[in-house]
Coordinates of C-alpha atoms and ligand atoms in Angstrom, one line a residue:
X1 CA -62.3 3.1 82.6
X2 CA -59.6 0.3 82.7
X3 CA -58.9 -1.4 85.9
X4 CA -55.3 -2.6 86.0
X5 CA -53.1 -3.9 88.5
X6 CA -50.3 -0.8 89.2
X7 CA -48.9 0.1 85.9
X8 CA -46.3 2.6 85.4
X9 CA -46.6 5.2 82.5
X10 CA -44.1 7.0 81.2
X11 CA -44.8 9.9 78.6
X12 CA -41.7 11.5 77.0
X13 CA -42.1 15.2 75.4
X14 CA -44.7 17.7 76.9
X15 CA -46.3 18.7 73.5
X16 CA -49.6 18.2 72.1
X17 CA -49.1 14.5 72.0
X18 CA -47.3 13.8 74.7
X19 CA -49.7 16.4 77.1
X20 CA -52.6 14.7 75.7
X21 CA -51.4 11.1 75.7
X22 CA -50.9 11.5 79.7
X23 CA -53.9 13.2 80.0
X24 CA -55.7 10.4 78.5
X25 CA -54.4 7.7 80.1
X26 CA -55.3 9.4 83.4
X27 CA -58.7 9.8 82.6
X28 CA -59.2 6.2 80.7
X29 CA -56.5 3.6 82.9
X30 CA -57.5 3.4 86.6
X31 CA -54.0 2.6 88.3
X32 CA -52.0 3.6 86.0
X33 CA -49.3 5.8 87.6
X34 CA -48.5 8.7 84.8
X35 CA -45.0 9.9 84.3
X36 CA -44.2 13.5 81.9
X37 CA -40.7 13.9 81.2
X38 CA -39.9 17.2 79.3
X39 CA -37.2 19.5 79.7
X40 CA -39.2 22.3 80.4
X41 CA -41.8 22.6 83.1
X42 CA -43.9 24.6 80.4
X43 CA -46.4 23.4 77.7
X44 CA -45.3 25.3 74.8
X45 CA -47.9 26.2 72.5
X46 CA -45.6 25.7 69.2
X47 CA -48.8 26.7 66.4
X48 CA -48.3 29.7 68.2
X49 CA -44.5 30.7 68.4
X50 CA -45.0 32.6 65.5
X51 CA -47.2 34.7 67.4
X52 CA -44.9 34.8 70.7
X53 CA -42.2 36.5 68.1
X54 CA -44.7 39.0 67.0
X55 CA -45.5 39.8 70.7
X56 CA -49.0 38.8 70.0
X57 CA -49.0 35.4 72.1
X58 CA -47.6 34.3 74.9
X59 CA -47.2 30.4 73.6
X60 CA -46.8 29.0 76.8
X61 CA -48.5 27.9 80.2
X62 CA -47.5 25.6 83.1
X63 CA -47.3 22.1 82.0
X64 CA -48.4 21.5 86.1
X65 CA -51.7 23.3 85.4
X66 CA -52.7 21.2 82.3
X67 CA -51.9 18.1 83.7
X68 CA -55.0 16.2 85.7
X69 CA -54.4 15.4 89.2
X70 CA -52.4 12.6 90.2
X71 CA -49.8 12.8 87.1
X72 CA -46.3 13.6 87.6
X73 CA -43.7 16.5 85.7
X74 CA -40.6 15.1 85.7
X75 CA -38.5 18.5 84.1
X76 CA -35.4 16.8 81.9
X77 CA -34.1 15.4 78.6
X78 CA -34.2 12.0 77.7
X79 CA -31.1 10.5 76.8
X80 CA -32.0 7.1 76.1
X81 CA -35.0 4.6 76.2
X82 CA -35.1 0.9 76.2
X83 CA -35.6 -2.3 78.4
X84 CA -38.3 -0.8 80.0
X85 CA -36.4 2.6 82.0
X86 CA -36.3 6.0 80.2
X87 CA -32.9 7.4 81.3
X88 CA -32.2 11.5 81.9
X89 CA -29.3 13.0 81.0
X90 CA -28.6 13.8 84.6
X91 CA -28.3 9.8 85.2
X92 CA -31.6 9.5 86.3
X93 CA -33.7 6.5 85.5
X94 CA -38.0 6.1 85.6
X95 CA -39.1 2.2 85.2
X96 CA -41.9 2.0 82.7
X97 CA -44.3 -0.5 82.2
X98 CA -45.7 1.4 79.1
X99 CA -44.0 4.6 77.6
X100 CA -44.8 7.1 74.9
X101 CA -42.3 8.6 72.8
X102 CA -43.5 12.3 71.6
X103 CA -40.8 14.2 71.3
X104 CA -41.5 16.1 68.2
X105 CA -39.3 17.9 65.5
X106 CA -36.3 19.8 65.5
X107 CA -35.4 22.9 63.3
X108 CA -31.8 22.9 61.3
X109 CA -31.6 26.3 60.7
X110 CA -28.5 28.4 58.0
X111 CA -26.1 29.5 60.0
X112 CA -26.5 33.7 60.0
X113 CA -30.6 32.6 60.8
X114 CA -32.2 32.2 64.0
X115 CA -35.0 29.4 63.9
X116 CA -38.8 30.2 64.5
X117 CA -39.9 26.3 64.9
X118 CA -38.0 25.7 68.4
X119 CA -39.0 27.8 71.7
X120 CA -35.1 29.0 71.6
X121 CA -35.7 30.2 68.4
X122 CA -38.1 31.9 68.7
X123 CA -36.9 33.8 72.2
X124 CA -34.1 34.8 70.6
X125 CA -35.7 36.2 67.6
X126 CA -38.4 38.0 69.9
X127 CA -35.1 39.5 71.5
X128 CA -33.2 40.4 68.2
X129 CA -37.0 41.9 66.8
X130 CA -37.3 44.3 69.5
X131 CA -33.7 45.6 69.1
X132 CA -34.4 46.0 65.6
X133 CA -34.9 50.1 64.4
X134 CA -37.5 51.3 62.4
X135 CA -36.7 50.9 58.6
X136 CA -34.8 47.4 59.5
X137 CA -35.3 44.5 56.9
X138 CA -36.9 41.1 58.3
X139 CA -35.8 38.1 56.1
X140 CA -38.4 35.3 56.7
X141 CA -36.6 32.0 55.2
X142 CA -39.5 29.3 53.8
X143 CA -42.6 29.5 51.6
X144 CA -44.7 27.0 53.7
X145 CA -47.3 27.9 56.6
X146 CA -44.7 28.6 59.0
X147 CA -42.9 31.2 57.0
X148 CA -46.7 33.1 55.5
X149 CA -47.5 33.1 59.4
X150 CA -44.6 34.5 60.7
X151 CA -43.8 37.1 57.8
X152 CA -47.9 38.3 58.4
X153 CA -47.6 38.2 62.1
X154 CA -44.6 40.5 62.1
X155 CA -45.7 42.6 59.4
X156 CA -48.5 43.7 61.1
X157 CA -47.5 43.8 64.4
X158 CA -44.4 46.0 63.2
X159 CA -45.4 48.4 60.5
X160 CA -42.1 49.9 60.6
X161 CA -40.3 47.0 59.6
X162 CA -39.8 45.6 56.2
X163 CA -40.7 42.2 56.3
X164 CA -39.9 39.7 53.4
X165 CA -41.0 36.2 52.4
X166 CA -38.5 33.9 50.7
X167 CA -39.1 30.5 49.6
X168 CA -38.8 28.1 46.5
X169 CA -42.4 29.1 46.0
X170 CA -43.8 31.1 48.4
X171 CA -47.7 29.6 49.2
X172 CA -47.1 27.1 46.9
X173 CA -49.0 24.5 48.3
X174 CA -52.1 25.7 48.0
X175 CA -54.8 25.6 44.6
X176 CA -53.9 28.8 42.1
X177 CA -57.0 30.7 43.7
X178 CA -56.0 30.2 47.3
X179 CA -52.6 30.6 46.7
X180 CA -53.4 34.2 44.9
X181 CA -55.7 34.5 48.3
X182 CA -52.0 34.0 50.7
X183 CA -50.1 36.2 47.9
X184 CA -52.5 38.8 48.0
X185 CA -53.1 38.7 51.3
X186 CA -48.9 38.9 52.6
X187 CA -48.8 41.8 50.1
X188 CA -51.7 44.0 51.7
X189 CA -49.2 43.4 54.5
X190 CA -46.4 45.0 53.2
X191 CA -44.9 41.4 52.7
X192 CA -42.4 41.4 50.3
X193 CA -42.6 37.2 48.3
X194 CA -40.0 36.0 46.9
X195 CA -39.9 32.8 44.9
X196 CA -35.7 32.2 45.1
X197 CA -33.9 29.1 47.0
X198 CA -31.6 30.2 49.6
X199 CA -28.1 29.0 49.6
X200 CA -26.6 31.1 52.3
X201 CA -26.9 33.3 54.5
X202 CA -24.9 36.4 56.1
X203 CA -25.5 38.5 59.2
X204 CA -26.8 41.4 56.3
X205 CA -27.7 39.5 53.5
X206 CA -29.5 36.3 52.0
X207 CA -28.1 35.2 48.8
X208 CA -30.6 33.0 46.4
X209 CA -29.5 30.4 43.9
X210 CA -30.0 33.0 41.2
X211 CA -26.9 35.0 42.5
X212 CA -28.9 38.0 43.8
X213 CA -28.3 39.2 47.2
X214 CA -30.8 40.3 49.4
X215 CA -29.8 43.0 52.2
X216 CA -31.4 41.6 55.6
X217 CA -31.2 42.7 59.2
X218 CA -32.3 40.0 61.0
X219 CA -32.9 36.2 59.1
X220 CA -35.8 33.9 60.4
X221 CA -35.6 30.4 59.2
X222 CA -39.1 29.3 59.7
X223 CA -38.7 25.5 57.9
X224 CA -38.9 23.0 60.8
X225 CA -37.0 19.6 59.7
X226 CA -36.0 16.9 61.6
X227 CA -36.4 15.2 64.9
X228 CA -34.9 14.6 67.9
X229 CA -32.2 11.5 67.7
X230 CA -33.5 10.3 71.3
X231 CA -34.6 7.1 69.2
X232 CA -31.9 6.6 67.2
X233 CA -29.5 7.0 70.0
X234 CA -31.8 4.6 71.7
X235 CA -31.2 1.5 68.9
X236 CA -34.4 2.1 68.0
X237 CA -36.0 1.0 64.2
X238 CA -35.7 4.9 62.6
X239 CA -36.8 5.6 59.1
X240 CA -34.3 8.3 56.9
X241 CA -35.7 11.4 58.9
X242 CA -34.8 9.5 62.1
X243 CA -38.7 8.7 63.2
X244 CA -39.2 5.9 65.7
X245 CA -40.6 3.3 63.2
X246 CA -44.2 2.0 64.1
X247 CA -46.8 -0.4 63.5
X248 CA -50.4 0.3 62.2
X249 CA -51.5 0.3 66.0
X250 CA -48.3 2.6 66.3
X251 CA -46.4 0.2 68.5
X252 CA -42.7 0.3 68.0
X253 CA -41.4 -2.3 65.5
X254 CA -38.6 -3.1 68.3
X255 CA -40.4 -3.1 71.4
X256 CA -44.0 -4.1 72.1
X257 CA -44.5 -1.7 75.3
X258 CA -43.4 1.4 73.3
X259 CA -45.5 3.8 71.5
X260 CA -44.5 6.7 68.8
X261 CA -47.4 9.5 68.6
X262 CA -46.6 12.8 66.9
X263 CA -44.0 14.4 64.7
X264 CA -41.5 11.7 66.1
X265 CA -43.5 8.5 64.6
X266 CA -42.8 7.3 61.1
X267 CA -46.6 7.2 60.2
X268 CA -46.7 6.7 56.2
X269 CA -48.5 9.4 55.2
X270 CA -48.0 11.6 57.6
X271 CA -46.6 15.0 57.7
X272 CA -45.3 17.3 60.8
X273 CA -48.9 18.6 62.1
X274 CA -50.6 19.4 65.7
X275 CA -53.8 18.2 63.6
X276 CA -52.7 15.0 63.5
X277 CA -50.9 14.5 66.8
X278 CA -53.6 14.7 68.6
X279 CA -55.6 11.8 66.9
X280 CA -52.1 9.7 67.2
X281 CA -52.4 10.1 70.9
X282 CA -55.8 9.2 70.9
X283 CA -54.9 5.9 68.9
X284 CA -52.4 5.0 70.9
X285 CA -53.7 5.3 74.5
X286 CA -56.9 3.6 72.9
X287 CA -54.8 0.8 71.6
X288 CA -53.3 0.4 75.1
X289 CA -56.5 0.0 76.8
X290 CA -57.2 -2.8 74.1
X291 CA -54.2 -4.2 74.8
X292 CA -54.4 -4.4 78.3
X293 CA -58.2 -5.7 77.5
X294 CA -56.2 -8.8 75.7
X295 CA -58.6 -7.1 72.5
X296 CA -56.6 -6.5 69.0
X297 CA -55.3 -2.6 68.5
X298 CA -56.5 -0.7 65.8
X299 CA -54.7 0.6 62.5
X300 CA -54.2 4.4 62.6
X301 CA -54.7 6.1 59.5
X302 CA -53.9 9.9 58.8
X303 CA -57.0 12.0 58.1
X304 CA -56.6 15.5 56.8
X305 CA -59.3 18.3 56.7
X306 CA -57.5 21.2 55.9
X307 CA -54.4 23.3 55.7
X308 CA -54.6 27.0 56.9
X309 CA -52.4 29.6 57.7
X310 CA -53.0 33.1 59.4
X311 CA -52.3 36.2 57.6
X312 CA -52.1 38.5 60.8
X313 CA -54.7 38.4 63.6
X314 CA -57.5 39.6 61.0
X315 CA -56.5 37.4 57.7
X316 CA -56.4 33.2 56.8
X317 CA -56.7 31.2 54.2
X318 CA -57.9 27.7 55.3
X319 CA -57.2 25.5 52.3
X320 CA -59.3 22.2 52.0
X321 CA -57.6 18.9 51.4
X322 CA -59.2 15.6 51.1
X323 CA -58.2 12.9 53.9
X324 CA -55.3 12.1 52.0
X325 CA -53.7 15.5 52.0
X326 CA -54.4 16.1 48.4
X327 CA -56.3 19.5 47.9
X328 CA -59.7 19.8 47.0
X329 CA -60.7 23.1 44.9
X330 CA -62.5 24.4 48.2
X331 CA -61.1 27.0 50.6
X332 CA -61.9 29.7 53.0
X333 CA -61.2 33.1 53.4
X334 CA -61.5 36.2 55.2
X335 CA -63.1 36.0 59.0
X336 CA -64.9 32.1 57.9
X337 CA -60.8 31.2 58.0
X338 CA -59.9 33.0 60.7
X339 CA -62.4 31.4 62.8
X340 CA -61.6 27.6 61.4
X341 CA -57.8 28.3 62.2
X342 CA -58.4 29.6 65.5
X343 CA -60.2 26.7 66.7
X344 CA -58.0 24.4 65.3
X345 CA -55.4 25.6 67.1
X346 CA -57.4 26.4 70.5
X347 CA -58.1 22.6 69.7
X348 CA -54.6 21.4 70.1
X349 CA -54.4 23.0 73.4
X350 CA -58.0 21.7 74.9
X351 CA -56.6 18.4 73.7
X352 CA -53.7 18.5 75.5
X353 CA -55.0 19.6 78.8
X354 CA -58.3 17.1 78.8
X355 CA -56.8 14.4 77.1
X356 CA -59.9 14.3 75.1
X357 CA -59.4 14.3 70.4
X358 CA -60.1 12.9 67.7
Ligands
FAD401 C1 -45.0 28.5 63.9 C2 -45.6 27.2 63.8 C3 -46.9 27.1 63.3 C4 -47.5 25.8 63.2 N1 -48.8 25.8 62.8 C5 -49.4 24.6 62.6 C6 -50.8 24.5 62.2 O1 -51.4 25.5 62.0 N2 -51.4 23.3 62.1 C7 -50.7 22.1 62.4 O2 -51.3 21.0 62.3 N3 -49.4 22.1 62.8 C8 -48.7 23.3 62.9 N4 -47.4 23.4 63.3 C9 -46.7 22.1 63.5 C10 -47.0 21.7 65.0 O3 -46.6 22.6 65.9 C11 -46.3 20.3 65.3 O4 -46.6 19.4 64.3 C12 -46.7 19.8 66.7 O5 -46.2 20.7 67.7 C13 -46.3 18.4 66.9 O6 -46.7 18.0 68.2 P1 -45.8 17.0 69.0 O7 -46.5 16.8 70.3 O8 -45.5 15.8 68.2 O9 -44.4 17.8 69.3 P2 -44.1 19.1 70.0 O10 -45.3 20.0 70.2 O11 -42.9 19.7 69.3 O12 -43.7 18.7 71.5 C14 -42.6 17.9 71.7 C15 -42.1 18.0 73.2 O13 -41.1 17.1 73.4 C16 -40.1 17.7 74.2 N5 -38.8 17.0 74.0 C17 -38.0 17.0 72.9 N6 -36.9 16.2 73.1 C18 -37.1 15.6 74.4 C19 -36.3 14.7 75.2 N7 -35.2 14.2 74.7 N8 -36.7 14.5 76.4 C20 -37.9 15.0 76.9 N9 -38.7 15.8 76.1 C21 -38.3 16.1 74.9 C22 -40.0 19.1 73.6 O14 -39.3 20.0 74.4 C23 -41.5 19.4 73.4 O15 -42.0 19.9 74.7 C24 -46.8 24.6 63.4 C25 -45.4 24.7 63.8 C26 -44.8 26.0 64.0 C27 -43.4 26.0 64.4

């Protein structure tokens, strides 16, 4: 535990960063008066929206009953940070000794789609699902993890719907046997894949690059892209996607008592993932306890283990990557995968609400 005089913290975005970052510092800096800012008073669980669509999750619990005792839930948007206050769009300003920027990424969904990747999203597509009629056609919109989950999810938790997959290649980052694992997998679904690029979309149809149209009854877009501009509205260092640039300790480049952890820190190397938000957290409330130690922070490195995606509650494929990301020839299916995804994602959350990773 860190002694230090009174020190105000001030963690923006309730996600698995930002819940886990506060956590942390409560546990590890002894007078160090925790700030969350988020605008909702709920923790969503976001590997699991997919799941909240399909009516097979709920996705959400009380941000007040993860947070340890003694930490504040300030409910809000940030409109701007800087000089050491993190100002609300209300007008309201919190001092900070030490703040946290996790604020995570956005979705930019076609219009004629609703978005899977944002807890709006995916409310209103839980809405528009249930309203659907039996026979309806379920356009899911991107080949990658998020689209195979959601298009599985909802193909087995409504049968009577026909569910499609599009993407420029649908499971396509995966080794051939794997990806013939996903493929084979979606299709003992009922999923419909279709490799094809979308170019636009229509209330009833998707139309691909090749000039075919698609009929659809309701469009997911399930590609998540983007952040939130809070730093670049702020005059903060952004690189081209708009993420708060870092050092190695993950330090802003701009201003020394500001940290980037998660989906909204340029981290070379890293890609939008709960599996490494977590260890960014970790890093950076470490590095601030060196700090305030007068010790050197350390370099943060991504690590990667695996990539995985659920195929309905009974199916995953848990492709194995080395720690750069590149894949290794290795994966698991069947109940082995299921298992590895479901703690991975139970993992997130038990990071989040103890403040404890790796
Ligand atoms: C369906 C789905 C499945 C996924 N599956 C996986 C998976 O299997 N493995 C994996 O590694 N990753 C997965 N991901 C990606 C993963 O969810 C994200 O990488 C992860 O949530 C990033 O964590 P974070 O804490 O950086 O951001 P988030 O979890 O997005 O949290 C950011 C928080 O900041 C809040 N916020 C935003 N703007 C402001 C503001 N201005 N002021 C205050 N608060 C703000 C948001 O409301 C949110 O609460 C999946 C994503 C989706 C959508």
């Amino acid at each position: 535990m860190t002694v230090v005089p009174e020190m105000k913290v001030v963690v923006v975005g309730a996600g698995y960063a930002g819940m886990l970052a506060a956590n942390r510092v409560a546990r590890k800096v002894r007078a160090a008066e925790v700030t969350v800012v988020n605008p909702r008073p709920d923790f969503v669980e976001r590997v699991r929206l997919h799941q909240r669509i399909a009516g097979t999750a709920a996705a959400v619990e009380p941000i007040a009953s993860m947070l340890r005792d003694g930490v504040a839930l300030e409910v809000g948007t940030v409109d701007r940070i800087g000089d050491g206050v993190v100002t609300l769009d209300d007008g309201t300003g919190l001092t900070f000794d030490w703040a946290f920027l996790a604020v995570g990424s956005t979705v930019r969904p076609m219009p004629g789609t609703v978005p899977v990747g944002s807890w709006e999203g995916a409310e209103q597509a839980r809405t528009a699902l249930a309203a659907l009629p039996a026979g309806s056609a379920v356009t899911v919109v991107g080949g990658g993890p998020t689209g195979i989950e959601t298009a599985a999810e909802l193909a087995e938790a409504r049968p009577d719907l026909r569910v499609r997959i599009v993407g420029s290649a649908v499971a396509g980052d995966f080794t051939e046997r794997a990806h013939r694992k996903v493929r084979d997998g979606l299709a003992r679904l009922g999923v419909e894949a279709v490799d094809g690029h979308v170019v636009r979309t229509t209330e009833s149809a998707v139309h691909l690059r090749s000039g075919v149209a698609l009929a659809s009854d309701l469009t997911l877009w399930a590609i998540v892209s983007g952040v939130p501009g809070l730093a670049t509205r702020s005059g903060l260092t952004v690189d081209g996607d708009g993420r708060m640039a870092v050092d190695a300790s993950l330090r802003s480049v701009d201003d020394e008592r500001l940290f980037a952890i998660g989906d909204c820190a340029a981290v070379p190397g890293a890609r939008f993932a709960c599996a490494l938000a977590g260890p960014q957290a970790v890093r950076a409330v470490d590095n601030l306890r060196r700090l305030l130690a007068g010790r050197t922070p350390a370099p943060y490195t991504p690590r990667y283990v695996a990539r995985a995606v659920t195929l309905g509650r009974r199916g995953a494929v848990a492709q194995f990557t080395r720690r750069d990301d590149s894949l290794r020839r290795s994966h698991l299916a069947g109940r082995g995968g299921v298992m590895l995804k479901e703690l991975a994602s139970r993992g997130g959350k038990f990071g989040a609400r103890t403040g404890i990773g790796g």
